[in-house]
Short mmCIF file of C-alpha atoms in Angstrom, two decimals:
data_model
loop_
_atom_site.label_atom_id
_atom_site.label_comp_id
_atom_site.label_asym_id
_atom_site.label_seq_id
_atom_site.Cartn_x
_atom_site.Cartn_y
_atom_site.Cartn_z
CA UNK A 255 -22.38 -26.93 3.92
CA UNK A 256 -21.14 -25.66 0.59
CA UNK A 257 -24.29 -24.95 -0.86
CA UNK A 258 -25.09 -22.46 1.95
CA UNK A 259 -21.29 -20.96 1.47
CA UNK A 260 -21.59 -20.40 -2.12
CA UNK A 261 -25.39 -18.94 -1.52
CA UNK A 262 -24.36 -16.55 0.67
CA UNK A 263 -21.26 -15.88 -1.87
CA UNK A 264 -24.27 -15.24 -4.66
CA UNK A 265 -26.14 -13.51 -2.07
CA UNK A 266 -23.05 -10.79 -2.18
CA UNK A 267 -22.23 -10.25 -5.06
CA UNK A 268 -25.63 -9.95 -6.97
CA UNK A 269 -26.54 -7.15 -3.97
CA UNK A 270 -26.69 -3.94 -4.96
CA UNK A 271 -24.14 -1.51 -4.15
CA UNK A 272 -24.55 0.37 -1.27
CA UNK A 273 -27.53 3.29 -1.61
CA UNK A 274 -25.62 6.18 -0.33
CA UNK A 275 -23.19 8.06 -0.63
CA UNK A 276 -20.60 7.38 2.29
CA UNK A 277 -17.14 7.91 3.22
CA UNK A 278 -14.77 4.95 4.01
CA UNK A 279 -11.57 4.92 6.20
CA UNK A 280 -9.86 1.55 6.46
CA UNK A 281 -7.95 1.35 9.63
CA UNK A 282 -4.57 -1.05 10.52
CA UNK A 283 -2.27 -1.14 13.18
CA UNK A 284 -0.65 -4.00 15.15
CA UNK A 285 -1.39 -5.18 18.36
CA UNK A 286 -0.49 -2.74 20.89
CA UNK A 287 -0.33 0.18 18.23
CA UNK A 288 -2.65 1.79 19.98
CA UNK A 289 -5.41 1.54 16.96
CA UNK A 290 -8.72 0.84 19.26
CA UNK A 291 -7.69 4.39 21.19
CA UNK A 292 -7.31 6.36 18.40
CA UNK A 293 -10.33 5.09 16.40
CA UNK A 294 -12.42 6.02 19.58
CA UNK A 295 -10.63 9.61 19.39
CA UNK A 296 -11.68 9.88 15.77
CA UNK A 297 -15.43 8.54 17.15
CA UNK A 298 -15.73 11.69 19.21
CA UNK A 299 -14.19 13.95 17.57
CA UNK A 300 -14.78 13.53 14.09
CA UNK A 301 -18.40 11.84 14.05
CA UNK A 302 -17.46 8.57 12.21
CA UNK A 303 -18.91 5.39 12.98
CA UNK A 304 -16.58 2.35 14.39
CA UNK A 305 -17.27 -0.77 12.53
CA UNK A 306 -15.48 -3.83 13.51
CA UNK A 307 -15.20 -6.71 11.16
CA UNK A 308 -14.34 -8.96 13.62
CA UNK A 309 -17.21 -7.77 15.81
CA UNK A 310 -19.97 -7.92 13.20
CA UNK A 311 -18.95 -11.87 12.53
CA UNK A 312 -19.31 -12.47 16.02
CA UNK A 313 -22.34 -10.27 16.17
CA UNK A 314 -23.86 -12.39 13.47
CA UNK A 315 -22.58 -16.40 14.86
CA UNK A 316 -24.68 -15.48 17.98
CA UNK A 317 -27.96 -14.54 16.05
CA UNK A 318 -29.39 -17.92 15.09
CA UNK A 319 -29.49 -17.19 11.54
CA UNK A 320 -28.64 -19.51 8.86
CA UNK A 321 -25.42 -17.29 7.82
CA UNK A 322 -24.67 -16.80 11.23
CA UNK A 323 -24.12 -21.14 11.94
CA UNK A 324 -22.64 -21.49 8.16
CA UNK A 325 -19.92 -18.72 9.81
CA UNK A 326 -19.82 -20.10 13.17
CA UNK A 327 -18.82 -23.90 11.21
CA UNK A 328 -16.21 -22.17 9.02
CA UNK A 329 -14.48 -20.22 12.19
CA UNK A 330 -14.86 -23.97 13.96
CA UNK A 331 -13.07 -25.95 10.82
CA UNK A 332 -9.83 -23.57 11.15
CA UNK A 333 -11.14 -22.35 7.92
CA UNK A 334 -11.48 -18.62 6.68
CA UNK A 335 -15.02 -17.16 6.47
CA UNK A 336 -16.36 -16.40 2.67
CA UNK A 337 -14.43 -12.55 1.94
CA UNK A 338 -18.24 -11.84 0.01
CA UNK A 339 -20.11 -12.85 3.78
CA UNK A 340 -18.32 -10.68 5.50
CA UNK A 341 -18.41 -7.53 3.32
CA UNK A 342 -22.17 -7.66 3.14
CA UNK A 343 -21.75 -7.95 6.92
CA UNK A 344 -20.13 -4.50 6.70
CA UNK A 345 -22.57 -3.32 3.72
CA UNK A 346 -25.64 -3.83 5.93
CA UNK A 347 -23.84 -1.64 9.43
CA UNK A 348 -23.72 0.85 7.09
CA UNK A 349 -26.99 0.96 5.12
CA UNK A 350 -28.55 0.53 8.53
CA UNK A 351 -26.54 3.41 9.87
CA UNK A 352 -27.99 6.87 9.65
CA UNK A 353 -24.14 7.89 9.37
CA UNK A 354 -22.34 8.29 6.09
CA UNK A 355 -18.72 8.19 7.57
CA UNK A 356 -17.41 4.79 8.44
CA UNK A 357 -14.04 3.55 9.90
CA UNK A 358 -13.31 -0.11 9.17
CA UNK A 359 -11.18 -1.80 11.64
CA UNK A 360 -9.95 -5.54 10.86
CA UNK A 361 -10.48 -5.39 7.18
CA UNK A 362 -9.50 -6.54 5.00
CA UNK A 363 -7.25 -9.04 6.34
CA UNK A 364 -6.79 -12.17 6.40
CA UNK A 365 -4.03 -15.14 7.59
CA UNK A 366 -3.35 -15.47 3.72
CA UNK A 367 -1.56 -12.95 2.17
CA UNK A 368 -4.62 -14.10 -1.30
CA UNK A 369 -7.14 -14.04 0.96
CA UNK A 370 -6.30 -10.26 1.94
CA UNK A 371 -6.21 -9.09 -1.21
CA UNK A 372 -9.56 -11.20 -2.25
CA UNK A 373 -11.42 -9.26 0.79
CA UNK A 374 -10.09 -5.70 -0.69
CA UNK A 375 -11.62 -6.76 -4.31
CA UNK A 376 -15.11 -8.02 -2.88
CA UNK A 377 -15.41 -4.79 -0.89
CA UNK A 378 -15.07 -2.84 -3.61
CA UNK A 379 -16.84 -4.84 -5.88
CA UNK A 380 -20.38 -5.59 -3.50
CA UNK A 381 -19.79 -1.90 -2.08
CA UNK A 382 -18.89 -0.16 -5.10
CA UNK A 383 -16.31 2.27 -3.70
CA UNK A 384 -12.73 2.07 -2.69
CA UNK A 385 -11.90 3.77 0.61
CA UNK A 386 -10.92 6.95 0.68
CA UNK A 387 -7.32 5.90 2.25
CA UNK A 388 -5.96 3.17 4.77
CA UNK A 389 -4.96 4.70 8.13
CA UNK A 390 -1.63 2.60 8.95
CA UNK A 391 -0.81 3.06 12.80
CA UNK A 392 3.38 2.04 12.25
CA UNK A 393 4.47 1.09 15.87
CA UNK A 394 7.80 -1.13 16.09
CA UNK A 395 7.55 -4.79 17.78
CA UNK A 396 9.21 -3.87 20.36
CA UNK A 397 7.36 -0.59 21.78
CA UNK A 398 3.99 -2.63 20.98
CA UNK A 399 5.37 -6.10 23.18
CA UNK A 400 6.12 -3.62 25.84
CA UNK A 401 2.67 -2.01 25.54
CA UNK A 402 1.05 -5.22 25.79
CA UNK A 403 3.25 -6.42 28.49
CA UNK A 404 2.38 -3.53 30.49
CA UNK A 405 -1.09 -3.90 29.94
CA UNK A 406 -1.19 -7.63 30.97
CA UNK A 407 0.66 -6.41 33.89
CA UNK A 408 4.04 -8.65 33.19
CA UNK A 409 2.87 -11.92 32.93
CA UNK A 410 5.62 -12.16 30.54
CA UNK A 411 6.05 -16.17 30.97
CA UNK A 412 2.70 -17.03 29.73
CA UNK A 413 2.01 -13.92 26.76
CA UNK A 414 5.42 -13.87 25.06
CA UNK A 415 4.61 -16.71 22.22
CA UNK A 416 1.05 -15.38 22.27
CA UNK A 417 1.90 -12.17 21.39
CA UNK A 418 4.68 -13.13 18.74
CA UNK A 419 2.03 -15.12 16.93
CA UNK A 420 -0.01 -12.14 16.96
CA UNK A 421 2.97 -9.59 15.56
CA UNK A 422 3.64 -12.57 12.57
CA UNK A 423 0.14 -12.69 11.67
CA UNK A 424 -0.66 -8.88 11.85
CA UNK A 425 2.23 -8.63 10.18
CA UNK A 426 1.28 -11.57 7.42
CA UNK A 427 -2.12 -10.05 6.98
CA UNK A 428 -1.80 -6.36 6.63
CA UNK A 429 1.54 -5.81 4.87
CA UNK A 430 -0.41 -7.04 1.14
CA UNK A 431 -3.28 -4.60 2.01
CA UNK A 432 -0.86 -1.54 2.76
CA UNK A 433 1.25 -2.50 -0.26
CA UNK A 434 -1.02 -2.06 -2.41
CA UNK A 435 -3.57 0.97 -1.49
CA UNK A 436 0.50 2.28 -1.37
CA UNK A 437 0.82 2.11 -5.02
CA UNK A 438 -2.26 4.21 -4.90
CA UNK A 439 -1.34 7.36 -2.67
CA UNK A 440 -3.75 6.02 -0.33
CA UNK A 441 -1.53 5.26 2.71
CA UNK A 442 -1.61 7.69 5.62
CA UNK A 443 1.01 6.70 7.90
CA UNK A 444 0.78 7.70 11.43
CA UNK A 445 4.06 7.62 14.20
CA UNK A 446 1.94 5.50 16.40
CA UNK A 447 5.61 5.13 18.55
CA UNK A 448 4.93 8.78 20.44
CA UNK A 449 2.54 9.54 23.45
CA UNK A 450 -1.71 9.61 22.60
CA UNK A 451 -2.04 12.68 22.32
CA UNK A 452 1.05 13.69 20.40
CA UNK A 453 -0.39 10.77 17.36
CA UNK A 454 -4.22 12.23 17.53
CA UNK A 455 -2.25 15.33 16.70
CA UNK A 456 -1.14 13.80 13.51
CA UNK A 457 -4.23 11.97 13.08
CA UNK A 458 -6.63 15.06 13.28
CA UNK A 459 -4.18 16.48 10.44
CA UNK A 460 -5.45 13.62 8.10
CA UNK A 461 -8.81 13.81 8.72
CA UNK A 462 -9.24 17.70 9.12
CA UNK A 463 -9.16 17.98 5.31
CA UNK A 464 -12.58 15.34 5.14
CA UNK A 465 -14.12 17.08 7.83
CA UNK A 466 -16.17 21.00 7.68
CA UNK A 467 -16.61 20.81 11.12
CA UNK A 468 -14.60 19.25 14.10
CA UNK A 469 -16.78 18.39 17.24
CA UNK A 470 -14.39 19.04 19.89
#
C-alpha cells in the first residue's frame, strides 16, 4: 500500500509544471456561505472553469485505476489522501482543459491545520505558480446555520451536530490557508452575509480587473 502512495508522491513531484500559462483563483467559504452560487456566477459570467478538489478525487476512486483504489483505501482508513495525488489531480483538469482560467474550490484544505499548508506548498511546487489570490466568502455561523437550516427545510433535530462539525472543521482547515496568502496581499474578502446579488456585486469588482471582457 505504501509503495503505491509514495509512487504516486514521485509521480508528482518529478511532473513537469504545468505547460501553459493559466490563471488560478483559490476559492473558500464555509458551509452555507453561499460559495457553490457564486463560483457558478463567476462560471457564466467571467468564463473560468470550476474545478472541484473534492470532485476530481471522487471522479478518480470510481475509475478503476490503480491511483484511483490507492485513494479510495486512504479515504476508507480515516486517513488523508497524499497532498502531491491530489494536485496532479488538479494539474491534469487543467492541462486537459482548453481554458486557461481556473477556480479551485476545496483546496487546499485539509482536517490538519500541517496538512493545509503541505497541500498549498505541493501546488505550487508540481504546478509552478501561486494563485493569483484566495477568494474568502466571510459569512458568520450563525447566518450560514440558518442558511442551511432553511435549506434542509428545519430538520433542526437531526442537522444541528452535523452542521457544527462542519463549521469546526471548515473553520480548522481554511483559517491556516487564509492566514497565510494574508501575509501576502492575496486575500480578497467578500461580505458573503448580504443578498446574491448584492455579493456578485462585490465579487465582479475583484475579478473585473483580470478580465478584458465580461460575458454578461
Amino acid at each position: 500500500m505504501g509503495s503505491v502512495v509514495d509512487a504516486a508522491n514521485k509521480e508528482a513531484t518529478e511532473s513537469a509544471h504545468i505547460n501553459k500559462k493559466v490563471t488560478v483563483v483559490f476559492v473558500l467559504g464555509g458551509p452555507g456561505s453561499g460559495k457553490g452560487t457564486q463560483c457558478a456566477n463567476i462560471v457564466k459570467h467571467f468564463g473560468y472553469t470550476h474545478l472541484s478538489a473534492g470532485d476530481l478525487l471522487r471522479a478518480e476512486q470510481n475509475s478503476g485505476s490503480e491511483n484511483g483504489a490507492m485513494i479510495k483505501n486512504v479515504i476508507k482508513e480515516g486517513r488523508i489522501v497524499p497532498s502531491e495525488v491530489t494536485v496532479k489531480l488538479l494539474q491534469r483538469a487543467m492541462e486537459q482543459s482548453a481554458n486557461d482560467k481556473f477556480l479551485i474550490d476545496g483546496f487546499p484544505r485539509n482536517q490538519e491545520n500541517r496538512a493545509a499548508q503541505e497541500n498549498r506548498a505541493a501546488f505550487e511546487s508540481v504546478i509552478g505558480i501561486e494563485p493569483e489570490f484566495v477568494l474568502f466568502f466571510d459569512c458568520s455561523e450563525e447566518e450560514m446555520q440558518k442558511r442551511i437550516l432553511n435549506r434542509n427545510q428545519g430538520r433542526e433535530d437531526d442537522n444541528m451536530e452535523t452542521i457544527r462539525k462542519r463549521f469546526r472543521t471548515y473553520i480548522e482547515s481554511s483559517l491556516p490557508v487564509i492566514e497565510y496568502y494574508n501575509s501576502k496581499g492575496k486575500v480578497r474578502k467578500i461580505d458573503a452575509t448580504k443578498p446574491v446579488e448584492e455579493v456578485f456585486e462585490a465579487v465582479k469588482d475583484v475579478f473585473a480587473p483580470l478580465n478584458d471582457k465580461v460575458a454578461y
